[in-house]
Every structure is written in structure tokens, then in C-alpha cells.
Short mmCIF file of C-alpha atoms in Angstrom, two decimals:
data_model
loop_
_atom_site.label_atom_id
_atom_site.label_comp_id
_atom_site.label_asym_id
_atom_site.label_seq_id
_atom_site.Cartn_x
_atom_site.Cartn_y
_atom_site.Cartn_z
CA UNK A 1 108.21 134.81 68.18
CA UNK A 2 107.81 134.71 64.04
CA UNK A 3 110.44 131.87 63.81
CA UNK A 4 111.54 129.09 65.51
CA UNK A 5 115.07 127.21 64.76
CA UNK A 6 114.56 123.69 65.92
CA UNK A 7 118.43 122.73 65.84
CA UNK A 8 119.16 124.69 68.47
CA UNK A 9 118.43 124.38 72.02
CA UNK A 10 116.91 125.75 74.04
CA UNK A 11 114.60 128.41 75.81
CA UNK A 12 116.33 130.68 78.21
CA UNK A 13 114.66 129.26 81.07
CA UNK A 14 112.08 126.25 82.57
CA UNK A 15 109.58 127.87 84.36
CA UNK A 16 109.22 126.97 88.15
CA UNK A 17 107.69 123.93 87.51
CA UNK A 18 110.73 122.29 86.00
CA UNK A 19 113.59 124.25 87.58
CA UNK A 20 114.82 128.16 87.87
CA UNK A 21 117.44 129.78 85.97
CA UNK A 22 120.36 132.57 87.19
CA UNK A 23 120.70 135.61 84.55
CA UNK A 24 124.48 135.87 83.74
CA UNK A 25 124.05 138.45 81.34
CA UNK A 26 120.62 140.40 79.40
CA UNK A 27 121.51 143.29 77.54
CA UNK A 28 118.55 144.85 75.56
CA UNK A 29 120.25 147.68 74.64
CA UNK A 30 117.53 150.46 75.96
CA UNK A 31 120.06 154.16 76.22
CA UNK A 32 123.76 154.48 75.53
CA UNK A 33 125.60 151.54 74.13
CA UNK A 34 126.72 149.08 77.49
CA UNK A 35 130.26 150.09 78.23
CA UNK A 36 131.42 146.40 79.51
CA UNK A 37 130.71 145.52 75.76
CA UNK A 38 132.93 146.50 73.24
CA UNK A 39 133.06 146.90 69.09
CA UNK A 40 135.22 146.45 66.34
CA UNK A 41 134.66 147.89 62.92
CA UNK A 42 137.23 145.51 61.36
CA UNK A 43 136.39 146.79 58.04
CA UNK A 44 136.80 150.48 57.78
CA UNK A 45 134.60 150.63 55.33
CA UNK A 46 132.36 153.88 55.21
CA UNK A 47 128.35 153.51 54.75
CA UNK A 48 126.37 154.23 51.61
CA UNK A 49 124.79 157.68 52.38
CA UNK A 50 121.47 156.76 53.72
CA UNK A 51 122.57 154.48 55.83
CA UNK A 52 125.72 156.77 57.24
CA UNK A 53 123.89 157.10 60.95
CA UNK A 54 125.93 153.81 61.25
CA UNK A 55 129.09 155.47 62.30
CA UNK A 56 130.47 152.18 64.07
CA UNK A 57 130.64 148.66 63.80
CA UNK A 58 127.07 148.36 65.86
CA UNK A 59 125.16 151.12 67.30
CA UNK A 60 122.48 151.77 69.07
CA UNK A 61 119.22 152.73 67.45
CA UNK A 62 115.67 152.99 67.59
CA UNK A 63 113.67 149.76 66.01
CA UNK A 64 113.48 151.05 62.43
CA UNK A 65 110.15 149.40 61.50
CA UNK A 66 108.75 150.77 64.79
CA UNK A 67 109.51 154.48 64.63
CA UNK A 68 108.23 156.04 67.78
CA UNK A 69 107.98 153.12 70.01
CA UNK A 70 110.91 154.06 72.01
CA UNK A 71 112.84 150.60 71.33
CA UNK A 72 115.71 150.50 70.74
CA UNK A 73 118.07 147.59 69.20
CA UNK A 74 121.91 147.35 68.66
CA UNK A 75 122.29 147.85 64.65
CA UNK A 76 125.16 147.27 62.10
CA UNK A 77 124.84 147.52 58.15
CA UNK A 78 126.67 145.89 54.89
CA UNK A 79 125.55 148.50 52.07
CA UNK A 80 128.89 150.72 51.79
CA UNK A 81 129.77 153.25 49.36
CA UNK A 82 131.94 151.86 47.67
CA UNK A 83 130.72 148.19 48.05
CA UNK A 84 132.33 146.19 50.41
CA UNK A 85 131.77 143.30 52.99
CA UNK A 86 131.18 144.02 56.46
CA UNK A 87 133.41 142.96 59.06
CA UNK A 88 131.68 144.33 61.75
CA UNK A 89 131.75 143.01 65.21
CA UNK A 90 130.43 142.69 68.80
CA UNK A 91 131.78 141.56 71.70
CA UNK A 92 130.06 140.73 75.24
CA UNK A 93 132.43 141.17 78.67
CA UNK A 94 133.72 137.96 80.38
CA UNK A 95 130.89 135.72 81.09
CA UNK A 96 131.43 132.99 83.90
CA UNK A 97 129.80 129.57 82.93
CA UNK A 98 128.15 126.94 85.23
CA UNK A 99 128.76 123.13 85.12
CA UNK A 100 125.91 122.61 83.20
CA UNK A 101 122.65 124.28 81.78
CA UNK A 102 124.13 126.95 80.02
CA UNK A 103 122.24 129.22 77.72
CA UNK A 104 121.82 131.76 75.05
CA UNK A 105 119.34 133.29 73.47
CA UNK A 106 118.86 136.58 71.57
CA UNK A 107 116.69 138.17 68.41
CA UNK A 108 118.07 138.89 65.29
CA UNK A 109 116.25 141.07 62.22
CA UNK A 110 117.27 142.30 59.00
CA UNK A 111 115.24 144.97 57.40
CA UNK A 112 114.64 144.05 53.74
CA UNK A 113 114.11 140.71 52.48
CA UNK A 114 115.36 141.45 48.83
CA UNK A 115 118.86 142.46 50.89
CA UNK A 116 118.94 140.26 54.29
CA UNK A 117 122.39 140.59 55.87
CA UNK A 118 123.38 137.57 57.63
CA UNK A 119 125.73 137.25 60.92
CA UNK A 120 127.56 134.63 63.04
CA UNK A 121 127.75 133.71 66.60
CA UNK A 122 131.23 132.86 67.93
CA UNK A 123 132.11 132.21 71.77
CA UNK A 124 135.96 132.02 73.11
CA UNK A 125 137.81 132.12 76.25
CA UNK A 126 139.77 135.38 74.54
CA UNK A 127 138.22 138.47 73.11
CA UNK A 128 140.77 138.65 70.08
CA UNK A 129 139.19 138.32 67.00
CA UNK A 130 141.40 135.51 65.60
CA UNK A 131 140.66 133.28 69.40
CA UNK A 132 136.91 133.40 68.17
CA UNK A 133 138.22 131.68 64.21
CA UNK A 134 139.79 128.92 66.44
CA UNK A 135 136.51 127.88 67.98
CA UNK A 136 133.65 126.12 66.63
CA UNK A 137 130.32 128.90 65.46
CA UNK A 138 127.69 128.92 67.47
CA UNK A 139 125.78 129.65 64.75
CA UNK A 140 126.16 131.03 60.97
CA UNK A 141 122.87 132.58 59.43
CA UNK A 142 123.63 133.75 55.50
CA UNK A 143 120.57 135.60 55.56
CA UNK A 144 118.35 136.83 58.42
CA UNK A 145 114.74 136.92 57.51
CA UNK A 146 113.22 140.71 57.87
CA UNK A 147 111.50 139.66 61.06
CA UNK A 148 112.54 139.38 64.70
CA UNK A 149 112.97 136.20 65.08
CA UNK A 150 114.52 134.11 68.56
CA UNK A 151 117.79 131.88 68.63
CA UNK A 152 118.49 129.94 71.45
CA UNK A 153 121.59 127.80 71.91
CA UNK A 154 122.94 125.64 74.07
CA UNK A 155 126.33 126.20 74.88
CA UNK A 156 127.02 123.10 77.04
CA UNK A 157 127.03 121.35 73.71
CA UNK A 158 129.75 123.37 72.58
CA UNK A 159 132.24 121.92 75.77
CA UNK A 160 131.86 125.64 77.25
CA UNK A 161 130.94 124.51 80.82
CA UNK A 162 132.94 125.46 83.59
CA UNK A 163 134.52 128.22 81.61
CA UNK A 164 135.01 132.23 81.23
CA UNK A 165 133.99 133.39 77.72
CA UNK A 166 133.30 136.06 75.46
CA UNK A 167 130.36 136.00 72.91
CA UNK A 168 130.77 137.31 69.26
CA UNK A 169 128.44 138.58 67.38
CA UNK A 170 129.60 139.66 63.37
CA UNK A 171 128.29 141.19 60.38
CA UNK A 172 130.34 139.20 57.95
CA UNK A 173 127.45 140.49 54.74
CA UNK A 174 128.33 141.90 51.87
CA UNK A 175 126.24 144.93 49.91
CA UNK A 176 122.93 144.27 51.61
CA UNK A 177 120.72 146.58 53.88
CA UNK A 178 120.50 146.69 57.74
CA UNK A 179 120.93 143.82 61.14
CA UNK A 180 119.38 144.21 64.37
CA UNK A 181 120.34 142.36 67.46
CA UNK A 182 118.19 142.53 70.56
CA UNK A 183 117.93 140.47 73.95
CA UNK A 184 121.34 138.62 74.31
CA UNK A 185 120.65 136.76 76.94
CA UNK A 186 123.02 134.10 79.30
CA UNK A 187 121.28 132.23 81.76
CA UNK A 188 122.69 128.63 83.41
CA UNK A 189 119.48 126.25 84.15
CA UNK A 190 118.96 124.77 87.66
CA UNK A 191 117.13 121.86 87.07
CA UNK A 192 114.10 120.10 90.00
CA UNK A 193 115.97 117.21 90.84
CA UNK A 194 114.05 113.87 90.15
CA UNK A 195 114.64 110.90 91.50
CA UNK A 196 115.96 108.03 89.62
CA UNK A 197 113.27 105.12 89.51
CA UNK A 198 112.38 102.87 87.45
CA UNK A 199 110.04 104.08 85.17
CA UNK A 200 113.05 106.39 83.92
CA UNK A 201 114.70 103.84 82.64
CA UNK A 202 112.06 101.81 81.11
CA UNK A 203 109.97 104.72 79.23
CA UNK A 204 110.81 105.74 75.75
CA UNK A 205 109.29 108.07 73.69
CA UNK A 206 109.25 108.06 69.68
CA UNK A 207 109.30 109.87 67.15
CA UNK A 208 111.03 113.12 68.63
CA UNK A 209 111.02 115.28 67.32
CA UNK A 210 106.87 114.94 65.89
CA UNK A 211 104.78 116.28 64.04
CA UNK A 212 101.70 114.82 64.74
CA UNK A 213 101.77 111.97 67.58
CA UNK A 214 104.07 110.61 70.03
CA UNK A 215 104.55 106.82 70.81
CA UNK A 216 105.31 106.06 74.51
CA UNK A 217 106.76 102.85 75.29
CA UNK A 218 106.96 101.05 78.34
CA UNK A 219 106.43 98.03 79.97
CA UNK A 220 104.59 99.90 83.31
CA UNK A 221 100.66 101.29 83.10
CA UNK A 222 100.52 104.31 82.52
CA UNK A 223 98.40 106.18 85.10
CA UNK A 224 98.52 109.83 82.63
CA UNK A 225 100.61 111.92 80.65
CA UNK A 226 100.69 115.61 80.90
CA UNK A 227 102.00 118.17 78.27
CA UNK A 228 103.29 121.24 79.82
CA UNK A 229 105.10 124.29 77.79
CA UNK A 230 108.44 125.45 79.03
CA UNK A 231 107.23 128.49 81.08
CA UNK A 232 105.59 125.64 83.19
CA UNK A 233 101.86 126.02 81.74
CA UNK A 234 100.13 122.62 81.28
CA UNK A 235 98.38 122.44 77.94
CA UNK A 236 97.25 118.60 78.22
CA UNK A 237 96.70 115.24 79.72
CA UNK A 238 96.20 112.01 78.25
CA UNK A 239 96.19 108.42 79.40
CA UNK A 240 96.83 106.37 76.75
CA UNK A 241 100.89 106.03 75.11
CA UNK A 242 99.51 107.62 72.10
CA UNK A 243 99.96 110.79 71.82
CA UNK A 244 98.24 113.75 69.40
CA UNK A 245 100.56 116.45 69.49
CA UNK A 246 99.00 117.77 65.89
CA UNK A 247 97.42 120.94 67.57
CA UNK A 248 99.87 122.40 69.15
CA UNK A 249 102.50 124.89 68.28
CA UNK A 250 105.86 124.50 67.05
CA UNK A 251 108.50 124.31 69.75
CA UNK A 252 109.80 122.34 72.83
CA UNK A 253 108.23 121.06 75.31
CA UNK A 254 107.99 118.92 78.66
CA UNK A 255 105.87 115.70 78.80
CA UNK A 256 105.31 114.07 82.20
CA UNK A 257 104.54 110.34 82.08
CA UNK A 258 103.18 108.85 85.25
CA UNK A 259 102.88 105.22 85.82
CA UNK A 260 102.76 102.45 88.03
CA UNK A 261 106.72 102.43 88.48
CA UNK A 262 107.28 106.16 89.06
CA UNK A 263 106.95 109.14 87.22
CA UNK A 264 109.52 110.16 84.30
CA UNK A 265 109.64 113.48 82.92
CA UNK A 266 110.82 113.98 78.90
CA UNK A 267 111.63 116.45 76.87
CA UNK A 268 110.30 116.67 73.24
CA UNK A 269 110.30 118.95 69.90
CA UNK A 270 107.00 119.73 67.88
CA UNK A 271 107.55 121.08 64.41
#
């Protein structure tokens, strides 16, 4: 992962030591383009001459800065002859939504950081392209950097639970270069259920996110705290409420605070 967007939540799955996770949807785009998916090249515009392999709105290609590797990614491109903006869509089939722990994540890439095309995310219960205007974006990037780099969203935060919906995913740049997509990805979270005791309610932890230590407070002793990644993989324990979090990496992750009241697990950011 060469970037991580911190306003967005979260990763794709928990690990088994925090809960599992049920694949809707994971399309990597490896052969023909998916038939349940479907394009629109709203713009009609027709590709500069080097670029005119893109003879739709997104196809399928090989990764372009790995020639030979046999990868292949879902591309679209801005640069038109004559110049134009792209208006270049894709759009998932129906994708049934849990009650709560609802995620996406995919990769995005552009392919030249003097020209970075830049994309939005839309999701509505309708696959018309207007439905998707009348919902709030998922997410709006201006400019994708030239490197694959991982968004992951949650939709339960855009009051999609419960629901049958259709991701969008548009190339809205104008006279750039080239935009990859790769690993869309739905998945709805199944949290461990914890039980509710006291040291839930009485442990807080501050600042979050942090870049460099963590405060716990509580009124309870605390027996140890233990960092773990989101995969499940414990990195740390400590037994004090001071916490250095200075050494490791950027991202989310699970802290689980044991005292003399219960245990209480927390999720926090590092950036």
C-alpha cells in the first residue's frame, strides 16, 4: 500500500481475531471485462492517438507500468483528440447490503503525475446515471497520484445499510493521461461479540487519531494493553495508560485494554 487516506474507513476485513467478513462482491478484473458490470462512455469523445486502445468508457488492460506481469486492471483515459472531459463510467451489478459493517475498498492509479486524472465514487439504489447525482459521493479524488494506492470506505456511514445498490465509478478528468481501477471489493463485517461490562464504559482513549502516544483513561487498573493490526497480528503490549504509538505505521488499528473491571477493546488511527 503507497498511500493511506485516513478519512475513510476502513479495511475490508478484521482478521479472525476481531470478527470475519462475507465477500459480496471482488472483481480484479483478470480476462474479459465481468459481464454483470456494465459501462457508459457518456462522452463520445474519441482518444488522442496513442492512447486509442481505449475504445470504451473502461477496458480491460494489462498494468501499464508492469508490462509482462500478466495483470491486468480496468482502465479509462481523459487525453482526447480534440480535447475534451471525460465522462466515462462504471457501474457494479446490484449489491445486497447487511445491517451493518458494510465495506468498500479498491486501488486506484493514474499513470503520470504531470497529468493525474482524477475520478469519483458514487453508490445508488438505481443504476441511471442521474440516481447516482442525487446521492451523496463516496468519494471525489481531483487527481490520483501515479501510484496504486488503497481506498476504503465505509458505506454504513453513508445510511446504505439494509439496502440494494449499485457502485459508480467515473472519469469526470479533463485532457490528462490514463486511470486504473483494481480490487473493488464489498464485504459486510461480522463483528466477535463482546460483552458489555464495565470497563467499556469507563475507558477512554485520547488523542485519536495519534501520532505519537495514546492517553488511556480510566478509573480501573489496568492489568495490560495490547496493540494488534487489523489482520489480527499483535504488534505490542504495554501496562501502563501511556501509550508510544511513534513506531508504528500509519493506519488503523485495534487496542485491547484489560483491567480489573473487564476487558474493552478500541479502535484507533496512527498517522
Amino acid at each position: 500500500m503507497n498511500k493511506l487516506y485516513l478519512f475513510l474507513l476502513t479495511l475490508p476485513c478484521f482478521g479472525n481475531a476481531f470478527g470475519q467478513a462475507t465477500t459480496v462482491i471482488f472483481e480484479d478484473f483478470q480476462g474479459a471485462f465481468p459481464s454483470d458490470w456494465s459501462l457508459i462512455n457518456n462522452d463520445g469523445l474519441s482518444p488522442e492517438a496513442s492512447v486509442d486502445f481505449i475504445n470504451d468508457a473502461w477496458v480491460v488492460t494489462e498494468d501499464l507500468d508492469n508490462i509482462g506481469s500478466g495483470d491486468s486492471v480496468l482502465t479509462s483515459t481523459s487525453w482526447y483528440d480534440p480535447v475534451g472531459t471525460s465522462d466515462d463510467w462504471l457501474i457494479s451489478p446490484p449489491i445486497t447490503l447487511g445491517s451493518f459493517g458494510n465495506k468498500l475498498s479498491f486501488k486506484a492509479k493514474s499513470y503520470d503525475g504531470s497529468y493525474p486524472d482524477g475520478f469519483q465514487v458514487f453508490a445508488s439504489t438505481h443504476n441511471l446515471i442521474d440516481s447516482f447525482f442525487q446521492q451523496d459521493t463516496l468519494l471525489n479524488i481531483p487527481a490520483q497520484s501515479p501510484e496504486w494506492t488503497s481506498y476504503f470506505i465505509s458505506l454504513d456511514s453513508f445510511d446504505l445499510a439494509d439496502q440494494t445498490i449499485y457502485l459508480a465509478f467515473r472519469n469526470n478528468s479533463s485532457d490528462q493521461y490514463l486511470l486504473s481501477l483494481d480490487s473493488i471489493y464489498v464485504g459486510i463485517e461480522h463483528p466477535v461479540s463482546i460483552p458489555i461490562n464495565d470497563a467499556q464504559v469507563i475507558t477512554h482513549i485520547f488523542p485519536n487519531p495519534a501520532t505519537s502516544t495514546i492517553r488511556i483513561e480510566t478509573i480501573a487498573k489496568i492489568v495490560s494493553v495490547k496493540i494488534f493490526t487489523t489482520e489480527g497480528r499483535h504488534l505490542r503490549t504495554y501496562t501502563s495508560n501511556v501509550i508510544n504509538v511513534s513506531e508504528i505505521n500509519e493506519g488503523q488499528y485495534f487496542m485491547s485494554i484489560t483491567t480489573n473491571e473487564g476487558q474493552v477493546i478500541k479502535k484507533f488511527i496512527k498517522y
